[in-house]
Amino acid sequence: MKLLKLVPDNTNIGFVKLRHWAFALTALLTVLAVGATAYRGLNLGVDFVGGLMIEARFQQPAQLDRVRTTIDRLGVGDGSLQQFGDPRTVQIRLPLPEEGGAGAANAIVEKARRAMTAEFPGVTFSRYDTVSGKVSGELIQNGVLAVMLAVIGIAVFSWFRYEWQFGVSTFVAIMHDVLMTLGFFAVTQLEFDLNIVAAVLTIVGYSINDKMVIDDRIRENMRKYRKMDMKSLIDLSVNETLPRTVMTSVTIMLALGALLLFGGHVLRGFTAAMMLGIVVGTYSSVYVSSSLLITLGLKPQIEGKGSKSGLAAQAERMGPRDDGARP
Amino acid sequence: MLNFSRWAVAGILLPLLIGVLCAIPSFLPDNVVSRLPQPLQTRVNLGLDLSGGSHLLLEASTQDVAKQRLANMEEQVRTELRRGGERIAIGDISSRGGKLSFMVRNPAQVDAAVERIRPLTQGAGLTGQRDFNVEVVNSSTIVVTPTSAGIDNAVKSAMEVATEVIRKRIDEMGTREPTIQQQGGNRIVVQVPGLQDPKALKDLLGQTAKLEFKLVDTTANPAEAAQGRAPVGSEVLPYPDNPSGIPAIAVKRQVMVSGEDLTDATQGYDQNNQPIVNIRFNGSGGRKFGQVTSQNVNRPFAIILDGKVLSAPNINEPILGGSAQISGNFTVESANQLAIALRSGKLPVALTVVEERTVGPQLGADSIRAGLVASIIAVVAVAAFMFVSYGRFGMYANLAVAINVLVILGVMGILGATLTLPGIAGFVLTIGTAVDANVLIYERIREERRRGRGVVQAIQFGYKEASRTIFEANVTHAIAGGIMLALGSGPVKGFAIVLLIGIATSVFTAVTFTRLLVARWLRTHRPTEIHI
C-alpha cells in the first residue's frame, strides 16, 4: 500500500530568507488586529459585561422583528437580538437592573417568558444566564490574569530550559497568537465569553507545543552541526519538522472540523477560535519564533552557557550524537 | 528500548485495563450502576450544561452583617443599662459611621456604664479577642466600635449558618443531588441539576424568612403612619395588603414571639379554603404567645415577614395551644414556600443572586448528542487519516487513541470529575493532540530510515529522540492547563480538567503503549523493511 505523505521527503524551503517579509506582514497583521480590537471592540458576552442572556427556542423559524417588538414592549431596557445556531433559536440580551439583585432579574425573566409565550406559543427558554456587574468584573480580571500567567509561565519555562532567546521569541510569538485571536473576534463580532478564554488558553498551549518541537530540533542540530551558520541551521530544523507540523495541524483540524460541524451551536464560537488559533500558531512557529532567534542573535557556540541552564542540558553534555548514521 | 520484561508489560497493561474498566459504568444505565458496590460506581458526572439545571452564585453583603450586629449591640446596651437596681440614663444612641456613641446623663455613672457594657463585647471564642472596643471620649460620651476581627468572625459564622439553612431549604424542595458550597468569604455556590424552572428555588433562597409577631399600635393615627410617623415605642412597617388601603401600619417595637420559637410549619387551608401556613411553637414560644394573646384580646397583632406585614388579624380569644396560623395573600405555592423557609430557619443575612446560569434539560440533551456525534466523527476521521499516512503504525496509534479516550473517562470517573460541554471540546481536542506524539515518533522514524539506519535502530531512535520532545511539549501544555484549572471558573475549569487528564494519559498511551505494540510486532515478525 502506498502511504500518504503530505510533505515530500527532504524539503528545503528557505524560510529564513523570507523572514523580513514575514516580519513586515506579521507586524502589519498584528497592528491591524490590535487596531480592530481597539476600534470595533469585542462583542463581550454577559460573562464579561454583566446582564441577562436568554436563549429562546421557537417552534417555527423565528421572526426577529416580532421578537424585537415583543421585547421592546416589556420596557426593561435596550435589548439586543441575535440569531444563534439554527433559525429557530434566538439569543436575547438585556441589561440587568441596577437594584434589586435576585428578585429583579428573576422578575424580568418571568416577564419576558410571559410576553413571549403569549406572542409565540410553544416557545421555550432553553437557557439563560444572569451575571451581575461585580461578578463579571472579576471574571474579566481572572480571564486576563490566566492568559497572561500562561504566556509568561511558558516563556519562563523555555528560558530556563534553553537560552533566553528561546524565551523571548516564544513570548513574542504567543502574544502574536493571542492578539490575532482577539482581532479575529473584533472583526467577526462573534461573542467573546468565558469559553473563548478557554479557547485562547488552548491556543496558547497548542502554539507552545508546536514551538517546543521546532526549538527542540534547533537545539539538537546546534549540537550536531557546530559549524553550520544559524540561518541554514534553522532552515534545516524547520524543514525537518515540517512533515510533523503539517500532519499534526491536519489531524487537529479534522477533529475540530468535526466539532464545528456537528458539535452543536453552543460550542461554535469556541471551535472557530481554536481553528483560527491552530493556523496562526503554526504560522508563528515557523515565521515568528524561529526566525526571531536569528534577529535576537542566537549563536551556535553557546555550549558552555547552555550546560548550566537545566537538567536536560547537563545530560546532553555526555556527548553529541555519534551513532554511525550516514547522512 | 524495545525489550520489555514480563513485569514491565504487566505494569503498562494493568493501569490501562483498570482505566478502561472504570470507564464502563459511564455507559451503563442508571439502574444498573446503582446496584454496583460504591467503589465501582466510577461514573463521570455531567455538568449542568449537559444535564440541564441551575447554577447560582449567592452573595451576602458583609456591610449588612456589620449593620445588623451593630443594631443588636445597640439593643443589648439599652437593655443592659436599663436593667438592675441602678439604672443608668443615657441620651440618644447614634450608630453613624459604623459605631455606637451615646452620652451618659450623669457623668458620675460613666465608669459604671463602661463596666456593665464591657462583658457584652467579649467574643464567643477562647481567644479573648474583643468583638467591640469600648472607649470614653469627652469624659461623658461612650463610643463602642466593632473590631475588624469581630466583624470577620460574625461574617464567617453568618455564612456557615446561611449555608446550612440553604442546604435545609433545598433538601426540603426534594431536588436531587444539589451541590452547596461556600466560596470565598461571603459567597455560596448552589448547583441543582435537572431543574426545569429555578424560579421557585430562587424565590426560596431570596427569602430571609425572619418571622416576627408584634402588637399593632392602635393608638397611632393611620394618616400619620402613612407618612412614616409613629408614636414613641412603635414603628411603621410596610403593609402591602392592608384592607384599609394604606400600605403601612404602626406596630409596637417589642417582639411578642419570633420565628426562632417555631418547631414546625406546614401549608394548610383556613375555613374559607384559603391557603395558609400552620405553625407550631416550642414550649417557651407557646407560653409567651399565650400570655400576650390573653392580655390583648380584641386587639390586632401583626405577622411580619422580612420587615413586611403579611396580615394583622384580630385576637378573638387567647391562643393557648402553642399553635397558630399565618394568613396572608397566599397561593398554595407561596404558602408552601413560606412553610419550607420557616421550617429551615431564617437566614442570618440576606443573600442576593450575583450570577445565574440555567440550562434547560432539552438543550443539555441536545448538547450531549451533538458532542457524542462530533467525538465519533473526529475519532473516525483522525483514525482514517492516521491509517493512510502510517499504515500499520497508524493503526497502533489509533488503538492507543481509542484506549486513551476510555482511560480519560475512567480517570474522570475515579476522580469524580465533571464533564461539561467545553469538556467535550477538550476531549475532541485531546484526540487531535494525542496522535501528535505518535506523529512525532513516526516522522522521526521515517527520517532515521532516510538517513540509512536499519529498521530496529530507526525505531529505537525514533522513540528515544521523540520522547524528549514530547515530554517538553507536554509540560508546557500542562502549564497552560494548570493555570486554567487554578484561575478558571465554570466552563474553563471543566475544559482544563479534561485537558490535563488527557495530557497525562495520552503521553502514556501514545508513547509507552504503542512502543509495546511495535516491539511485539518486531519480535514476532522480524521485518527487514517497514512501511511508514
mmCIF file of C-alpha atoms in Angstrom, chain A residues 2 7 24 29 35 37 49 78 101-103 109-110 128 135-136 141 154 179 200 229 236 268 285 293-294 298:
data_model
loop_
_atom_site.group_PDB
_atom_site.id
_atom_site.type_symbol
_atom_site.label_atom_id
_atom_site.label_comp_id
_atom_site.label_asym_id
_atom_site.label_seq_id
_atom_site.Cartn_x
_atom_site.Cartn_y
_atom_site.Cartn_z
ATOM 1 C CA LYS A 2 1.240 3.450 -0.856
ATOM 2 C CA VAL A 7 5.019 16.800 2.734
ATOM 3 C CA ALA A 24 6.609 43.010 7.997
ATOM 4 C CA LEU A 29 -1.463 41.999 10.720
ATOM 5 C CA GLY A 35 -6.451 48.315 15.881
ATOM 6 C CA THR A 37 -9.867 45.341 18.783
ATOM 7 C CA VAL A 49 -20.193 42.912 30.898
ATOM 8 C CA ASP A 78 -32.335 48.161 25.449
ATOM 9 C CA GLY A 101 -30.473 41.635 42.824
ATOM 10 C CA ALA A 102 -32.053 38.206 42.615
ATOM 11 C CA GLY A 103 -35.671 39.225 42.593
ATOM 12 C CA VAL A 109 -37.068 36.596 33.034
ATOM 13 C CA GLU A 110 -40.638 35.861 34.117
ATOM 14 C CA TYR A 128 -30.435 31.817 30.442
ATOM 15 C CA VAL A 135 -19.023 39.141 39.162
ATOM 16 C CA SER A 136 -18.408 39.990 35.510
ATOM 17 C CA GLN A 141 -9.838 40.044 35.716
ATOM 18 C CA ILE A 154 5.627 29.198 29.427
ATOM 19 C CA LEU A 179 -3.596 39.318 19.639
ATOM 20 C CA VAL A 200 -7.381 31.301 23.890
ATOM 21 C CA ASP A 229 25.601 29.020 10.319
ATOM 22 C CA LEU A 236 17.150 22.749 8.253
ATOM 23 C CA ARG A 268 -19.354 27.035 17.577
ATOM 24 C CA SER A 285 6.097 28.800 14.950
ATOM 25 C CA LEU A 293 16.009 33.661 17.001
ATOM 26 C CA ILE A 294 18.347 34.998 14.321
ATOM 27 C CA LEU A 298 21.332 33.163 18.861
#
